[in-house]
């Protein structure tokens, strides 16, 4: 069963239940109104009998002269009857209309009571009232009745009319529910068709919902946002594969060439040739490993699923600096950290933050000559935590400054320096993942200063 049909059936069922309630209530009210009118008729008839033939000196009494059918006939009209019963419910006298019959098996002698009875297939509304017949019966029952045929016919006709209206209402309700469900679910059908048409070659398609901002509108917006994230993920994957293919080509070619050289020479290869080839293979393998780790870090930093948690930035700085101390010593570059005495905490991903800071330090050491210095500074102001890495290297050419954070960009000064060209791109992606920013100031011959800023909250 389709969703549209389920909605239509559910709506129609609710309306059907409501109509049934109204139908039953209407019939009950009609029947009650008719019964009340019949009861009023027989009560008025009994009042006329008592008032017209009352026994002298006795309230609620009738004269003995009333106990004659011809006299009772004067009170009965077509469709009604009058009779008097004794204490044993035996007929004392009766009008000559519907014939002799016993009334209900029980009669309330204490107060007036109503009952429906059937005489010769005719239904009557009867009313019983205790009276006295002075000098004849100390207690008797005056019973009057009114036929219900005309009322029953009218009630039956009204019932049929209401039933027809009810049936038409059910049909109209189902049709209205069907068209309403179609109108409500039309946006969902459009979204379904759009979702079915999405594939890696058409991720640019969007619903572009222009209707009301109700639940369906929010669903359409969420669907478009999901497509945006999906397109971004596909683009990251495509770019990662393309970058990996591009960057791995050179080291793989070098590894393959040295391996083929060893294979071709075999046992005839001299120790120097074997050593140089193996060293080249190891060096290129390490270069590939480093590039892969950097590209994976870049891909992770560009992901939106970075989980931030309270992080001790002082500890991150100390760890990153310690990782470069040996290389700084080998290069005879002074590496120092300037940290505040108070611990600085910020919402961050400590591993990614450490990678970004390590890349900044490594980049500074790479371009700082022997005798120079690299300084890592940590400060906090009212809104941001600032990590600054300054070096005393040769600086960055003005034409290269706008491009230093682009992936695989290598300026003129870097073309003869080992590296993949993604280190600073990783720093920028980490900054964006932390809702922060990274900037650089540099002057040729005086060095560079990189600032990584992360908002406190």
Coordinates of C-alpha atoms in Angstrom, one line a residue:
X1 CA 0.0 0.0 0.0
X2 CA 1.5 3.3 -1.0
X3 CA 2.0 6.2 1.5
X4 CA -0.6 8.3 -0.4
X5 CA -3.2 5.5 -0.1
X6 CA -2.4 5.0 3.6
X7 CA -2.8 8.7 4.3
X8 CA -6.1 8.8 2.4
X9 CA -7.4 5.7 4.1
X10 CA -6.3 6.9 7.6
X11 CA -7.9 10.4 7.0
X12 CA -11.1 8.8 5.6
X13 CA -11.2 6.4 8.6
X14 CA -11.0 9.3 11.0
X15 CA -13.7 11.2 9.2
X16 CA -15.8 8.0 9.0
X17 CA -15.5 7.6 12.8
X18 CA -16.5 11.2 13.2
X19 CA -19.5 10.8 10.9
X20 CA -20.6 7.6 12.6
X21 CA -20.5 9.4 15.9
X22 CA -22.6 12.3 14.5
X23 CA -24.9 9.8 12.7
X24 CA -25.5 7.8 15.9
X25 CA -25.9 10.9 18.0
X26 CA -28.4 12.4 15.5
X27 CA -30.5 9.3 15.4
X28 CA -30.5 9.0 19.2
X29 CA -31.5 12.7 19.4
X30 CA -34.3 12.2 16.9
X31 CA -35.6 9.1 18.6
X32 CA -35.5 10.8 21.9
X33 CA -37.3 13.8 20.5
X34 CA -40.1 11.7 19.0
X35 CA -40.4 9.6 22.2
X36 CA -40.6 12.9 24.2
X37 CA -43.4 14.1 21.9
X38 CA -45.3 10.9 22.2
X39 CA -44.9 11.0 26.0
X40 CA -46.2 14.5 26.0
X41 CA -49.2 13.4 24.0
X42 CA -50.2 10.5 26.3
X43 CA -49.6 12.6 29.4
X44 CA -51.9 15.3 28.1
X45 CA -54.5 12.7 27.2
X46 CA -54.3 11.3 30.7
X47 CA -54.7 14.8 32.2
X48 CA -57.8 15.3 30.1
X49 CA -59.3 12.1 31.3
X50 CA -58.6 12.8 35.0
X51 CA -59.8 16.4 34.7
X52 CA -62.9 15.5 32.7
X53 CA -64.0 12.5 34.8
X54 CA -62.5 13.3 38.2
X55 CA -64.1 11.8 41.3
X56 CA -65.5 14.3 43.7
X57 CA -63.3 15.0 46.8
X58 CA -60.6 12.7 45.6
X59 CA -57.5 14.0 43.9
X60 CA -56.1 11.8 41.1
X61 CA -59.4 9.9 40.9
X62 CA -61.9 9.1 38.3
X63 CA -65.7 8.8 38.6
X64 CA -67.2 5.3 38.3
X65 CA -69.2 6.5 35.3
X66 CA -65.9 6.5 33.4
X67 CA -65.8 2.8 33.5
X68 CA -67.9 2.5 30.4
X69 CA -66.3 2.0 27.0
X70 CA -68.5 4.5 25.3
X71 CA -67.4 7.2 27.8
X72 CA -63.8 6.3 27.4
X73 CA -64.2 6.6 23.6
X74 CA -65.0 10.2 24.0
X75 CA -61.4 10.8 25.2
X76 CA -59.8 8.4 22.7
X77 CA -59.0 9.7 19.3
X78 CA -57.8 7.8 16.2
X79 CA -54.5 6.3 17.0
X80 CA -55.1 6.4 20.7
X81 CA -56.8 4.3 23.4
X82 CA -57.8 4.6 27.1
X83 CA -58.3 1.8 29.6
X84 CA -58.5 1.3 33.3
X85 CA -56.8 -1.7 35.0
X86 CA -57.3 -3.0 38.5
X87 CA -54.6 -3.9 41.0
X88 CA -54.1 -7.3 39.2
X89 CA -53.7 -5.6 35.8
X90 CA -57.0 -6.9 34.7
X91 CA -58.9 -4.6 32.3
X92 CA -61.9 -3.0 34.0
X93 CA -62.9 -0.8 31.1
X94 CA -61.3 0.2 27.8
X95 CA -62.0 2.3 24.7
X96 CA -63.0 0.3 21.6
X97 CA -60.1 1.0 19.4
X98 CA -57.2 -1.4 19.4
X99 CA -59.0 -4.3 21.2
X100 CA -58.4 -6.0 24.5
X101 CA -54.9 -6.7 25.6
X102 CA -52.7 -6.9 28.6
X103 CA -50.2 -4.1 29.1
X104 CA -46.7 -4.4 30.4
X105 CA -46.1 -7.1 32.9
X106 CA -45.1 -4.6 35.5
X107 CA -46.7 -1.2 36.1
X108 CA -45.3 1.4 38.3
X109 CA -48.1 2.3 40.7
X110 CA -46.0 4.8 42.7
X111 CA -45.5 7.2 39.8
X112 CA -46.3 7.7 36.2
X113 CA -44.4 5.4 33.8
X114 CA -44.0 5.0 30.0
X115 CA -43.7 1.8 27.9
X116 CA -43.7 0.8 24.3
X117 CA -46.1 -2.1 23.5
X118 CA -47.3 -3.8 20.4
X119 CA -50.9 -4.5 19.6
X120 CA -51.9 -6.3 16.4
X121 CA -48.5 -5.5 14.9
X122 CA -48.9 -1.8 15.8
X123 CA -46.6 -0.1 18.2
X124 CA -47.9 2.2 20.9
X125 CA -46.4 4.5 23.5
X126 CA -48.3 4.0 26.7
X127 CA -48.5 5.9 30.0
X128 CA -49.6 4.4 33.3
X129 CA -51.0 6.5 36.1
X130 CA -52.3 5.4 39.5
X131 CA -55.8 6.7 40.2
X132 CA -58.7 5.9 42.5
X133 CA -62.3 5.0 41.7
X134 CA -64.3 6.1 44.8
X135 CA -66.7 3.4 46.0
X136 CA -65.5 0.9 43.5
X137 CA -61.7 0.4 43.5
X138 CA -59.4 1.9 46.1
X139 CA -56.6 1.7 43.6
X140 CA -56.6 1.4 39.9
X141 CA -54.3 2.2 36.9
X142 CA -55.3 4.6 34.1
X143 CA -53.5 3.6 31.0
X144 CA -53.5 5.7 27.8
X145 CA -51.7 4.9 24.6
X146 CA -50.7 6.6 21.3
X147 CA -49.8 4.8 18.1
X148 CA -46.2 5.4 17.0
X149 CA -46.6 4.5 13.3
X150 CA -46.5 8.0 11.9
X151 CA -43.5 8.9 14.1
X152 CA -41.7 5.7 13.2
X153 CA -42.3 6.3 9.5
X154 CA -40.9 9.8 9.9
X155 CA -38.0 8.6 11.9
X156 CA -37.3 5.8 9.3
X157 CA -37.4 8.4 6.4
X158 CA -35.0 10.7 8.3
X159 CA -32.8 7.8 9.0
X160 CA -32.5 6.9 5.4
X161 CA -31.8 10.5 4.4
X162 CA -29.1 10.7 7.1
X163 CA -27.7 7.4 5.9
X164 CA -27.5 8.6 2.3
X165 CA -25.8 11.8 3.4
X166 CA -23.5 9.7 5.5
X167 CA -22.6 7.5 2.6
X168 CA -22.0 10.5 0.3
X169 CA -19.9 12.0 3.1
X170 CA -17.7 8.9 3.3
X171 CA -17.1 8.9 -0.5
X172 CA -16.4 12.7 -0.4
X173 CA -14.1 12.2 2.6
X174 CA -12.1 9.6 0.8
X175 CA -11.8 11.6 -2.3
X176 CA -10.9 14.7 -0.4
X177 CA -8.3 12.7 1.6
X178 CA -6.9 11.3 -1.6
X179 CA -6.4 14.7 -3.2
X180 CA -5.1 16.2 0.0
X181 CA -2.6 13.3 0.4
X182 CA -1.6 13.9 -3.3
X183 CA -1.0 17.6 -2.6
X184 CA 0.9 17.0 0.6
X185 CA 3.1 14.2 -0.8
X186 CA 3.8 15.8 -4.2
X187 CA 7.0 17.5 -2.8
X188 CA 8.1 14.1 -1.4
X189 CA 7.6 12.5 -4.9
X190 CA 9.7 15.3 -6.4
X191 CA 12.4 14.7 -3.8
X192 CA 12.2 10.9 -4.5
X193 CA 12.7 11.5 -8.3
X194 CA 15.6 13.8 -7.6
X195 CA 17.2 11.4 -5.2
X196 CA 16.8 8.6 -7.8
X197 CA 18.5 10.7 -10.4
X198 CA 21.6 11.5 -8.3
X199 CA 24.8 9.7 -9.2
X200 CA 28.5 10.6 -9.0
X201 CA 28.2 12.3 -12.4
X202 CA 25.3 14.6 -11.4
X203 CA 26.0 15.6 -7.8
X204 CA 25.4 19.2 -8.8
X205 CA 21.6 18.6 -8.9
X206 CA 19.5 20.2 -6.1
X207 CA 15.8 20.4 -5.3
X208 CA 15.9 24.2 -4.9
X209 CA 12.7 24.1 -2.8
X210 CA 10.8 27.4 -3.2
X211 CA 7.7 26.5 -1.2
X212 CA 6.8 27.2 2.4
X213 CA 9.3 26.6 5.2
X214 CA 7.2 23.8 6.8
X215 CA 8.3 20.2 7.5
X216 CA 8.5 19.4 3.8
X217 CA 10.5 22.6 3.2
X218 CA 13.0 21.7 6.0
X219 CA 13.3 18.2 4.6
X220 CA 14.1 19.5 1.2
X221 CA 16.7 21.9 2.6
X222 CA 18.2 19.0 4.6
X223 CA 18.3 16.9 1.4
X224 CA 20.1 19.7 -0.5
X225 CA 22.5 20.0 2.4
X226 CA 23.1 16.3 2.3
X227 CA 23.8 16.5 -1.4
X228 CA 26.3 19.3 -0.7
X229 CA 28.1 17.2 1.8
X230 CA 28.0 14.2 -0.5
X231 CA 29.4 16.3 -3.4
X232 CA 32.2 17.6 -1.1
X233 CA 33.1 14.1 0.0
X234 CA 33.2 12.9 -3.6
X235 CA 35.3 15.9 -4.6
X236 CA 37.7 15.2 -1.7
X237 CA 38.0 11.6 -2.7
X238 CA 38.6 12.5 -6.3
X239 CA 41.1 15.1 -5.4
X240 CA 42.9 12.7 -3.0
X241 CA 43.2 10.0 -5.7
X242 CA 44.4 12.6 -8.3
X243 CA 46.9 14.1 -5.8
X244 CA 48.2 10.7 -4.7
X245 CA 48.5 9.6 -8.4
X246 CA 50.4 12.7 -9.2
X247 CA 52.7 12.8 -6.2
X248 CA 53.5 9.0 -6.2
X249 CA 54.5 8.9 -9.8
X250 CA 58.0 10.2 -9.3
X251 CA 59.0 8.1 -6.2
X252 CA 57.4 5.0 -7.7
X253 CA 59.4 5.5 -10.9
X254 CA 62.6 6.0 -8.9
X255 CA 61.9 2.8 -6.9
X256 CA 61.0 0.9 -10.0
X257 CA 64.2 2.1 -11.8
X258 CA 66.5 1.2 -9.0
X259 CA 64.8 -2.2 -8.5
X260 CA 65.2 -3.0 -12.2
X261 CA 68.8 -1.9 -12.1
X262 CA 69.5 -4.4 -9.3
X263 CA 67.5 -7.1 -11.1
X264 CA 69.5 -6.5 -14.3
X265 CA 72.9 -6.5 -12.7
X266 CA 72.1 -9.3 -10.3
X267 CA 75.2 -10.7 -8.6
X268 CA 77.4 -8.6 -10.9
X269 CA 76.3 -5.4 -9.2
X270 CA 79.1 -3.8 -7.2
X271 CA 78.6 -3.1 -3.5
X272 CA 78.5 0.6 -4.2
X273 CA 75.8 0.2 -6.9
X274 CA 73.8 -2.1 -4.6
X275 CA 74.2 0.3 -1.7
X276 CA 73.2 3.4 -3.7
X277 CA 70.2 1.7 -5.3
X278 CA 68.9 0.4 -1.9
X279 CA 69.4 3.8 -0.3
X280 CA 67.5 5.4 -3.2
X281 CA 64.7 2.9 -2.8
X282 CA 64.5 3.4 1.0
X283 CA 64.6 7.2 0.6
X284 CA 61.9 7.2 -2.0
X285 CA 59.8 4.8 0.1
X286 CA 60.1 7.1 3.1
X287 CA 59.2 10.0 0.9
X288 CA 56.0 8.2 -0.3
X289 CA 55.1 7.3 3.3
X290 CA 55.5 10.9 4.4
X291 CA 53.5 12.2 1.4
X292 CA 50.7 9.7 2.1
X293 CA 50.5 10.6 5.7
X294 CA 50.4 14.3 4.9
X295 CA 47.7 13.8 2.3
X296 CA 45.7 11.7 4.7
X297 CA 46.1 14.4 7.3
X298 CA 45.0 17.0 4.8
X299 CA 41.9 14.9 3.8
X300 CA 41.0 14.4 7.5
X301 CA 41.4 18.1 8.3
X302 CA 39.1 18.9 5.4
X303 CA 36.5 16.5 6.7
X304 CA 33.5 18.0 8.5
X305 CA 33.6 15.2 11.1
X306 CA 36.3 16.7 13.3
X307 CA 35.5 16.0 16.9
X308 CA 36.6 18.9 19.1
X309 CA 37.3 18.4 22.8
X310 CA 39.0 20.4 25.6
X311 CA 42.7 20.5 24.8
X312 CA 45.7 21.6 26.7
X313 CA 47.5 23.8 24.1
X314 CA 50.6 24.1 26.2
X315 CA 51.1 20.4 26.0
X316 CA 50.5 20.3 22.3
X317 CA 53.2 23.0 21.8
X318 CA 55.7 21.2 24.0
X319 CA 55.1 17.9 22.1
X320 CA 55.5 19.5 18.7
X321 CA 58.7 21.3 19.7
X322 CA 60.2 18.2 21.2
X323 CA 59.6 16.3 17.9
X324 CA 61.9 18.7 16.1
X325 CA 64.6 19.3 18.6
X326 CA 67.0 16.7 17.2
X327 CA 66.7 18.1 13.7
X328 CA 67.1 21.6 14.9
X329 CA 70.3 20.6 16.7
X330 CA 71.6 18.9 13.7
X331 CA 71.0 21.9 11.6
X332 CA 72.4 24.2 14.3
X333 CA 69.2 26.2 14.5
X334 CA 68.0 27.4 17.9
X335 CA 64.4 26.1 18.5
X336 CA 62.7 27.7 21.5
X337 CA 59.1 27.8 22.8
X338 CA 57.7 30.8 24.7
X339 CA 54.7 29.5 26.8
X340 CA 52.7 31.3 29.4
X341 CA 52.8 30.0 33.0
X342 CA 49.1 29.5 33.0
X343 CA 47.6 26.5 31.2
X344 CA 45.6 27.4 28.1
X345 CA 42.7 25.2 27.1
X346 CA 40.7 25.4 24.0
X347 CA 38.1 23.2 22.1
X348 CA 40.3 21.4 19.5
X349 CA 41.3 18.1 18.0
X350 CA 44.7 17.7 19.6
X351 CA 46.2 15.4 17.0
X352 CA 45.3 17.7 14.1
X353 CA 46.4 20.7 16.0
X354 CA 49.7 19.0 16.7
X355 CA 50.1 18.1 13.0
X356 CA 49.5 21.8 12.0
X357 CA 52.0 23.1 14.5
X358 CA 54.6 20.5 13.6
X359 CA 54.2 21.4 9.9
X360 CA 54.8 25.1 10.7
X361 CA 57.9 24.3 12.8
X362 CA 59.3 21.9 10.1
X363 CA 58.7 24.5 7.4
X364 CA 60.5 27.1 9.4
X365 CA 63.5 24.9 10.1
X366 CA 63.7 23.9 6.4
X367 CA 64.3 27.6 5.4
X368 CA 66.3 28.8 8.4
X369 CA 70.1 28.6 7.9
X370 CA 72.6 27.4 10.5
X371 CA 73.0 29.9 13.3
X372 CA 69.4 31.1 12.9
X373 CA 66.4 30.7 15.3
X374 CA 62.9 29.4 15.2
X375 CA 60.6 30.7 18.0
X376 CA 57.2 29.2 18.9
X377 CA 54.9 31.5 20.9
X378 CA 51.6 30.8 22.6
X379 CA 49.3 33.6 23.7
X380 CA 45.7 34.0 24.5
X381 CA 43.5 37.1 24.2
X382 CA 39.9 37.6 25.0
X383 CA 38.5 35.8 22.0
X384 CA 41.4 33.7 20.5
X385 CA 44.3 31.4 21.1
X386 CA 47.3 32.4 18.9
X387 CA 50.1 30.1 18.0
X388 CA 52.9 31.9 16.3
X389 CA 56.0 30.4 14.6
X390 CA 58.7 32.9 13.6
X391 CA 62.0 32.1 11.8
X392 CA 65.1 34.1 10.8
X393 CA 65.3 32.5 7.3
X394 CA 65.4 34.1 3.9
X395 CA 61.7 35.0 3.8
X396 CA 59.1 34.5 1.1
X397 CA 59.0 36.3 -2.2
X398 CA 56.1 38.7 -2.5
X399 CA 54.8 36.9 -5.6
X400 CA 54.7 33.6 -3.7
X401 CA 52.9 34.9 -0.6
X402 CA 49.4 34.6 -2.0
X403 CA 49.9 30.9 -2.9
X404 CA 51.9 29.5 0.0
X405 CA 48.7 27.7 1.4
X406 CA 47.8 26.1 -1.9
X407 CA 48.3 22.4 -2.1
X408 CA 51.4 21.3 -4.0
X409 CA 52.5 24.9 -4.6
X410 CA 56.2 25.3 -4.4
X411 CA 57.9 28.7 -4.8
X412 CA 61.2 29.3 -6.4
X413 CA 63.1 29.0 -3.2
X414 CA 61.5 25.6 -2.5
X415 CA 62.1 23.8 -5.7
X416 CA 65.4 22.5 -4.6
X417 CA 64.2 21.7 -1.1
X418 CA 62.7 18.3 -0.3
X419 CA 59.0 18.4 0.4
X420 CA 55.5 17.6 -1.0
X421 CA 54.0 21.0 -1.0
X422 CA 51.0 20.1 1.2
X423 CA 52.3 21.0 4.6
X424 CA 51.0 24.5 4.7
X425 CA 47.7 23.4 3.0
X426 CA 47.3 21.0 5.9
X427 CA 47.8 23.9 8.4
X428 CA 45.1 26.0 6.6
X429 CA 42.6 23.0 6.6
X430 CA 43.2 22.4 10.3
X431 CA 42.6 26.1 11.0
X432 CA 39.3 25.9 9.1
X433 CA 38.3 22.7 10.9
X434 CA 38.7 24.6 14.2
X435 CA 36.8 27.7 12.9
X436 CA 40.1 29.6 13.0
X437 CA 42.5 31.1 10.5
X438 CA 46.2 31.1 9.5
X439 CA 48.2 34.0 8.1
X440 CA 51.8 34.8 7.2
X441 CA 54.0 37.9 7.3
X442 CA 57.3 37.7 5.5
X443 CA 60.1 39.9 4.3
X444 CA 62.9 38.8 2.1
X445 CA 66.2 38.4 4.0
X446 CA 64.5 38.8 7.4
X447 CA 62.4 35.7 7.8
X448 CA 58.7 34.8 8.1
X449 CA 56.0 34.7 10.8
X450 CA 53.1 32.3 10.7
X451 CA 50.0 32.9 12.9
X452 CA 47.5 30.1 13.6
X453 CA 44.5 31.5 15.5
X454 CA 41.7 29.4 17.1
X455 CA 38.6 30.9 18.7
X456 CA 38.2 30.3 22.4
X457 CA 34.6 29.2 22.0

